[in-house]
CSV table of C-alpha atoms in Angstrom, one decimal:
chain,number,residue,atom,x,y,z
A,474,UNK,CA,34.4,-24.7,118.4
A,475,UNK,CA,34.5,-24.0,122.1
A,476,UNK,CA,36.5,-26.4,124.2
A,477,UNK,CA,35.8,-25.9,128.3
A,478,UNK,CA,36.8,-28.6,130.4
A,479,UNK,CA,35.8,-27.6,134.0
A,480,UNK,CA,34.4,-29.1,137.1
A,481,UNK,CA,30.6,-28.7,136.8
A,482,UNK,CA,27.0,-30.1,137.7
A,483,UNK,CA,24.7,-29.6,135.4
A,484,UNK,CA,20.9,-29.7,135.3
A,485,UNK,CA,18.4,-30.2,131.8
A,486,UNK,CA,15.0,-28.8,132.5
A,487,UNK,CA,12.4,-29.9,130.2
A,488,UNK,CA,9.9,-33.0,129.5
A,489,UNK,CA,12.1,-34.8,132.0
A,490,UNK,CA,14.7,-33.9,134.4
A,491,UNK,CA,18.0,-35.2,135.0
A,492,UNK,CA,21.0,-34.5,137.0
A,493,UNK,CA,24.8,-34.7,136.6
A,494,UNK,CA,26.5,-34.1,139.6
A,495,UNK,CA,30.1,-32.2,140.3
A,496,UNK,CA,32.5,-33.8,138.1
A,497,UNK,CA,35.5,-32.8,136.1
A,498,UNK,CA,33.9,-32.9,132.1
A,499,UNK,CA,34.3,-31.6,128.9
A,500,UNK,CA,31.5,-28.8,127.7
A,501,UNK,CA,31.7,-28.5,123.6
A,502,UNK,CA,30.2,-25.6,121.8
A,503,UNK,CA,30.4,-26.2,118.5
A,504,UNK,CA,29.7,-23.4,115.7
A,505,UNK,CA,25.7,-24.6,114.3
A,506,UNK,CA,25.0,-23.7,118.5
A,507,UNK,CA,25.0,-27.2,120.1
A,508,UNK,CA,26.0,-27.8,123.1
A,509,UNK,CA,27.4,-31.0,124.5
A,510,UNK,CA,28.8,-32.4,127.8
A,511,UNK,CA,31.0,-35.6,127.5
A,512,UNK,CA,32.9,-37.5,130.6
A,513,UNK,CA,36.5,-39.5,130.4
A,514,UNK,CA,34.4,-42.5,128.6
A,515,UNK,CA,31.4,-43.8,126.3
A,516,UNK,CA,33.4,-43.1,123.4
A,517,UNK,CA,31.9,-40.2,121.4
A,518,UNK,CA,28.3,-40.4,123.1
A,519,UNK,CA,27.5,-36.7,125.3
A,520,UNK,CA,26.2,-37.5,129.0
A,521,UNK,CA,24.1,-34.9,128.0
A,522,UNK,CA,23.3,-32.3,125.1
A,523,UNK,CA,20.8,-29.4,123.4
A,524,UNK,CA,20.6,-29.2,119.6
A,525,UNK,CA,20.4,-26.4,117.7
A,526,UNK,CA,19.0,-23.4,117.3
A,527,UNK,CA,19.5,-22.8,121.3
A,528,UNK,CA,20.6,-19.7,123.3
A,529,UNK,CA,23.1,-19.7,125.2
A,530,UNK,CA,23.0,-17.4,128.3
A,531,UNK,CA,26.5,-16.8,130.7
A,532,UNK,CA,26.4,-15.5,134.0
A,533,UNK,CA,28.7,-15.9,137.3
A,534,UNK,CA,29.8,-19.7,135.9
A,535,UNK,CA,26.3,-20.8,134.9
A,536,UNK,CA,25.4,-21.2,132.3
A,537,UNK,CA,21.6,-21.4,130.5
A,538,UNK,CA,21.0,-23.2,127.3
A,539,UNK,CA,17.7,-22.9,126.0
A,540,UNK,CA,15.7,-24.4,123.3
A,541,UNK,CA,12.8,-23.5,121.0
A,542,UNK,CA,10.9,-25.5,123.1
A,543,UNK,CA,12.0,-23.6,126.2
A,544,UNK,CA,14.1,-26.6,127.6
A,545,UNK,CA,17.1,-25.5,129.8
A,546,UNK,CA,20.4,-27.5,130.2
A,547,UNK,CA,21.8,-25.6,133.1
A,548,UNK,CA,25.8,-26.0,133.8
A,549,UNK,CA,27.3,-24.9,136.9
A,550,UNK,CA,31.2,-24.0,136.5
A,551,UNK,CA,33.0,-24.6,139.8
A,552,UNK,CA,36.2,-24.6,138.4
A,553,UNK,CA,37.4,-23.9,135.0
A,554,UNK,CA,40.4,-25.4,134.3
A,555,UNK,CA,40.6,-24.9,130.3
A,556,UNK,CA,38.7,-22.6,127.6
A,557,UNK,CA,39.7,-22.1,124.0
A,558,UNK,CA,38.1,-21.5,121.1
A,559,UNK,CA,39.0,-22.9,117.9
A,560,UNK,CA,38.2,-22.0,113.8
A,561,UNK,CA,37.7,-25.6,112.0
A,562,UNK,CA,36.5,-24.4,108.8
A,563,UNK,CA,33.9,-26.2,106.2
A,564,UNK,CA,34.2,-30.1,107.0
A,565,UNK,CA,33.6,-31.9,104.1
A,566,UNK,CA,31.7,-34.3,105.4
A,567,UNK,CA,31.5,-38.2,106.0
A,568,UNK,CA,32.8,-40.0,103.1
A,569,UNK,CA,29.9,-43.1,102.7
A,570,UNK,CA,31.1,-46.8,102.6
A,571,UNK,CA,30.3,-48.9,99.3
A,572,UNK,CA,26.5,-49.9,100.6
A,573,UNK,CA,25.6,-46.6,101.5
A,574,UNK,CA,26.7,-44.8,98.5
A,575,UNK,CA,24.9,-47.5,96.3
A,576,UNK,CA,21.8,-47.4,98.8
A,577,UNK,CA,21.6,-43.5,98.0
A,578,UNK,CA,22.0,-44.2,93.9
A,579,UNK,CA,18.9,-47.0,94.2
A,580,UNK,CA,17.0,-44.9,96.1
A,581,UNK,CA,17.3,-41.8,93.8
A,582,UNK,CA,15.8,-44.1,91.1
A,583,UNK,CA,13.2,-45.2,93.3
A,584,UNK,CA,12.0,-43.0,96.1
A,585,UNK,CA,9.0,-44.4,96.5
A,586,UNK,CA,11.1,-47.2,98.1
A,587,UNK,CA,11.3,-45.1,101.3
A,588,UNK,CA,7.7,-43.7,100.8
A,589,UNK,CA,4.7,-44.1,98.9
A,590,UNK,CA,4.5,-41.2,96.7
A,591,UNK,CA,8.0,-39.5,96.5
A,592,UNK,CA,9.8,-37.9,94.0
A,593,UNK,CA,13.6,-36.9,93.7
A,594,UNK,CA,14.5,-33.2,93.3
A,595,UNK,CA,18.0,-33.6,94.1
A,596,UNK,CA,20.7,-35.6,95.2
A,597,UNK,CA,23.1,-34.3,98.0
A,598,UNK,CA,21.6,-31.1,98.7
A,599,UNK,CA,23.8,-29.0,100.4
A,600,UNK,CA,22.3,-27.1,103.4
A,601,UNK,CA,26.0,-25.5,104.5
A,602,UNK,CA,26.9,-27.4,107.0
A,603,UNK,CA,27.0,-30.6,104.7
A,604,UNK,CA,24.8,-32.3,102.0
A,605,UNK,CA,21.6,-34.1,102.8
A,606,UNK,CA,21.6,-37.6,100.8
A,607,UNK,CA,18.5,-37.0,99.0
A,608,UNK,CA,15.7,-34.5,98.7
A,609,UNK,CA,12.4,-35.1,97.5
A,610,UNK,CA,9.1,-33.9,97.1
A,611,UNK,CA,5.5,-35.9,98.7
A,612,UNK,CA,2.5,-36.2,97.3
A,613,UNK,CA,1.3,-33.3,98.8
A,614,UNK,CA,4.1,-30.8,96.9
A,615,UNK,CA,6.3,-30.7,100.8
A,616,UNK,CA,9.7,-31.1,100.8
A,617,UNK,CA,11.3,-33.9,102.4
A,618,UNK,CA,15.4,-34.3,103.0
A,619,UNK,CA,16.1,-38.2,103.4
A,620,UNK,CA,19.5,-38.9,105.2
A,621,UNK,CA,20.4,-42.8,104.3
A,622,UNK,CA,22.5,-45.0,106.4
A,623,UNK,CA,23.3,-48.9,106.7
A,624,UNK,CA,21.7,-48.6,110.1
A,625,UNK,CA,20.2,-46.1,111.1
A,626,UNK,CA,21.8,-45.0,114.8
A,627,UNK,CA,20.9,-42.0,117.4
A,628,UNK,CA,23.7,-40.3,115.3
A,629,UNK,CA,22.1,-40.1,111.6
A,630,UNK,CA,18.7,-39.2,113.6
A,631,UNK,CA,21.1,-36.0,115.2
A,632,UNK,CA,22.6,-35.4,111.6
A,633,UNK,CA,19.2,-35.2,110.2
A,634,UNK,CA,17.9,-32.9,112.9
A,635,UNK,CA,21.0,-30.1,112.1
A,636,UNK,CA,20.0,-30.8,107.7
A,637,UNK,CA,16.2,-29.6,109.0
A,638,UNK,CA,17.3,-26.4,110.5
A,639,UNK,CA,19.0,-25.1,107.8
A,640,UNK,CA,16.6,-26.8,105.3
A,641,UNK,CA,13.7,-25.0,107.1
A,642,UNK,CA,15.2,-21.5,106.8
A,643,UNK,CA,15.8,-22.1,103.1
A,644,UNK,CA,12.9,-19.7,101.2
A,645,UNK,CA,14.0,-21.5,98.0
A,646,UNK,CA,12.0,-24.6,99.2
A,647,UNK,CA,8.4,-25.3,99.8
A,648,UNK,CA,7.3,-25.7,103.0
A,649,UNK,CA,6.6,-27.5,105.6
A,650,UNK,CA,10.2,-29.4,105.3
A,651,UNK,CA,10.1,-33.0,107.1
A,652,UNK,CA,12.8,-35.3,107.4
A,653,UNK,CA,13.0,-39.3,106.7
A,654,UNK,CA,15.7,-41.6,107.8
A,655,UNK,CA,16.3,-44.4,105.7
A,656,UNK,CA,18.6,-47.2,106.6
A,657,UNK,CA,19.0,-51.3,106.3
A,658,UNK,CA,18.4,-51.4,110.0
A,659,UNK,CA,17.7,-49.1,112.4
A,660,UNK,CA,18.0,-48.9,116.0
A,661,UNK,CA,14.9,-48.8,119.2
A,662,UNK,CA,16.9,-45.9,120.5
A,663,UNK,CA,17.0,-44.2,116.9
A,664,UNK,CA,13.2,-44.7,116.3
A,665,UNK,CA,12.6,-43.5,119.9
A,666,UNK,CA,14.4,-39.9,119.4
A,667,UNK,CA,13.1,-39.2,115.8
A,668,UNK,CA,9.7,-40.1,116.8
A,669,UNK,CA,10.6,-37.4,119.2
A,670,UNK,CA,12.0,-34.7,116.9
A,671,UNK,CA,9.2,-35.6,114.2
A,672,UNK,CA,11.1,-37.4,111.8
A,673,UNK,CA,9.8,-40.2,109.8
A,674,UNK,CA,12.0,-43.6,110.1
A,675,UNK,CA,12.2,-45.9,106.5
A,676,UNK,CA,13.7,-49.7,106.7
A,677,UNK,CA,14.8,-50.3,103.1
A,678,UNK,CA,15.9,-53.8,101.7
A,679,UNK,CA,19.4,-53.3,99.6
A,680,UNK,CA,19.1,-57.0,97.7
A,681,UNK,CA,15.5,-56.2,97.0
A,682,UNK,CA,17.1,-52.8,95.7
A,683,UNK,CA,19.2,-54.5,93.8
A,684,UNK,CA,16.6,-56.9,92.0
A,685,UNK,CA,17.9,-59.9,94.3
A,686,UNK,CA,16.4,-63.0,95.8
A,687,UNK,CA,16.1,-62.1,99.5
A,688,UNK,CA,19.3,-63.1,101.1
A,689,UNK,CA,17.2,-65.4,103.9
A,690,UNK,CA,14.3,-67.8,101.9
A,691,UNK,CA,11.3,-67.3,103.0
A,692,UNK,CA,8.4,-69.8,102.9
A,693,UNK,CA,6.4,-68.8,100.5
């Protein structure tokens, strides 16, 4: 991982524009090629980022990332005041919590849960930069990698992008390779930016899982 904290503006150039003027920030360049630009605050959210696969380009303090789409996010160094470069090694990955663990055992039994006509070929499939929760097969004989969360955020919809890359280069597997995230709840912003990416969005009901009476009566 590449750790540059510098005073920059930077630019993205794509289906929209936007504009982050001269500020001290953070610029992460992690090893799967994303790139990431993060300010003194919101936590772990980016101002601004480019997933992978992406190019990036250096010349006299700007810098071009670029996309498969052809998208730019365009950084402009003024000043650099740090720049290291750091070998983290294989994470092992995100141990679940109670409910999504169970989710992903209930849902290896019944795929069909998060789509009509699914079938399990494995659980936790590992891709090599981490394991994908479940991956299954359609109808149709495509593969499909499932990433299950309690609620679905912007975050499992990112984590799921970086699975389909390396899922997608995988000749073991038949292709096309499409990705579904499958969660209690999930979130306007998640929908909005897999809907974006491609990626199909599941609500699944845990009690109803489980072979429980819905936690909320109902009518009828």
């Amino acid at each position: 991982m590449r750790l540059v904290i510098a005073r920059c503006s930077v630019d993205y150039v794509g289906r929209l524009t936007a504009h982050l003027p001269s500020a001290v920030r953070l610029v992460l360049v992690k090893a799967d090629g994303s790139v990431s630009i993060h300010a003194d605050g919101r936590a772990y959210k980016p101002l601004n980022w480019m997933s992978p696969p992406c190019a990036i380009a250096e010349d006299d303090g700007v810098w071009r990332v670029t996309n498969r789409a052809a998208e730019q996010l365009v950084i402009t160094l003024e000043e650099v005041l740090h720049d290291s470069t750091h070998e983290l090694g294989v994470d092992p990955g995100l141990r679940k919590d109670g409910v999504e663990a169970h989710l992903q055992v209930l849902l290896a039994d019944r795929p069909d849960a998060i789509a009509p006509g699914l079938t399990l070929i494995r659980r936790e499939y590992e891709t090599g930069i981490g394991p994908v929760d479940l991956l299954c097969r359609d109808s149709d004989g495509s593969t499909v990698a499932v990433e299950i969360k309690r609620k679905g955020e912007i975050d499992g919809v990112e984590q799921l992008t970086r699975y389909l890359v390396r899922l997608d280069a995988d000749p073991a597997l038949p292709h096309p390779v499409r990705g579904i995230l499958a969660a209690q709840s999930i979130t306007p912003q998640a929908r909005l930016l897999a809907a974006d990416r491609g990626l199909g969005c599941a609500v699944v009901d845990y009690d109803e899982l489980r072979g429980l009476e819905p936690s909320i009566p109902t009518l009828f």
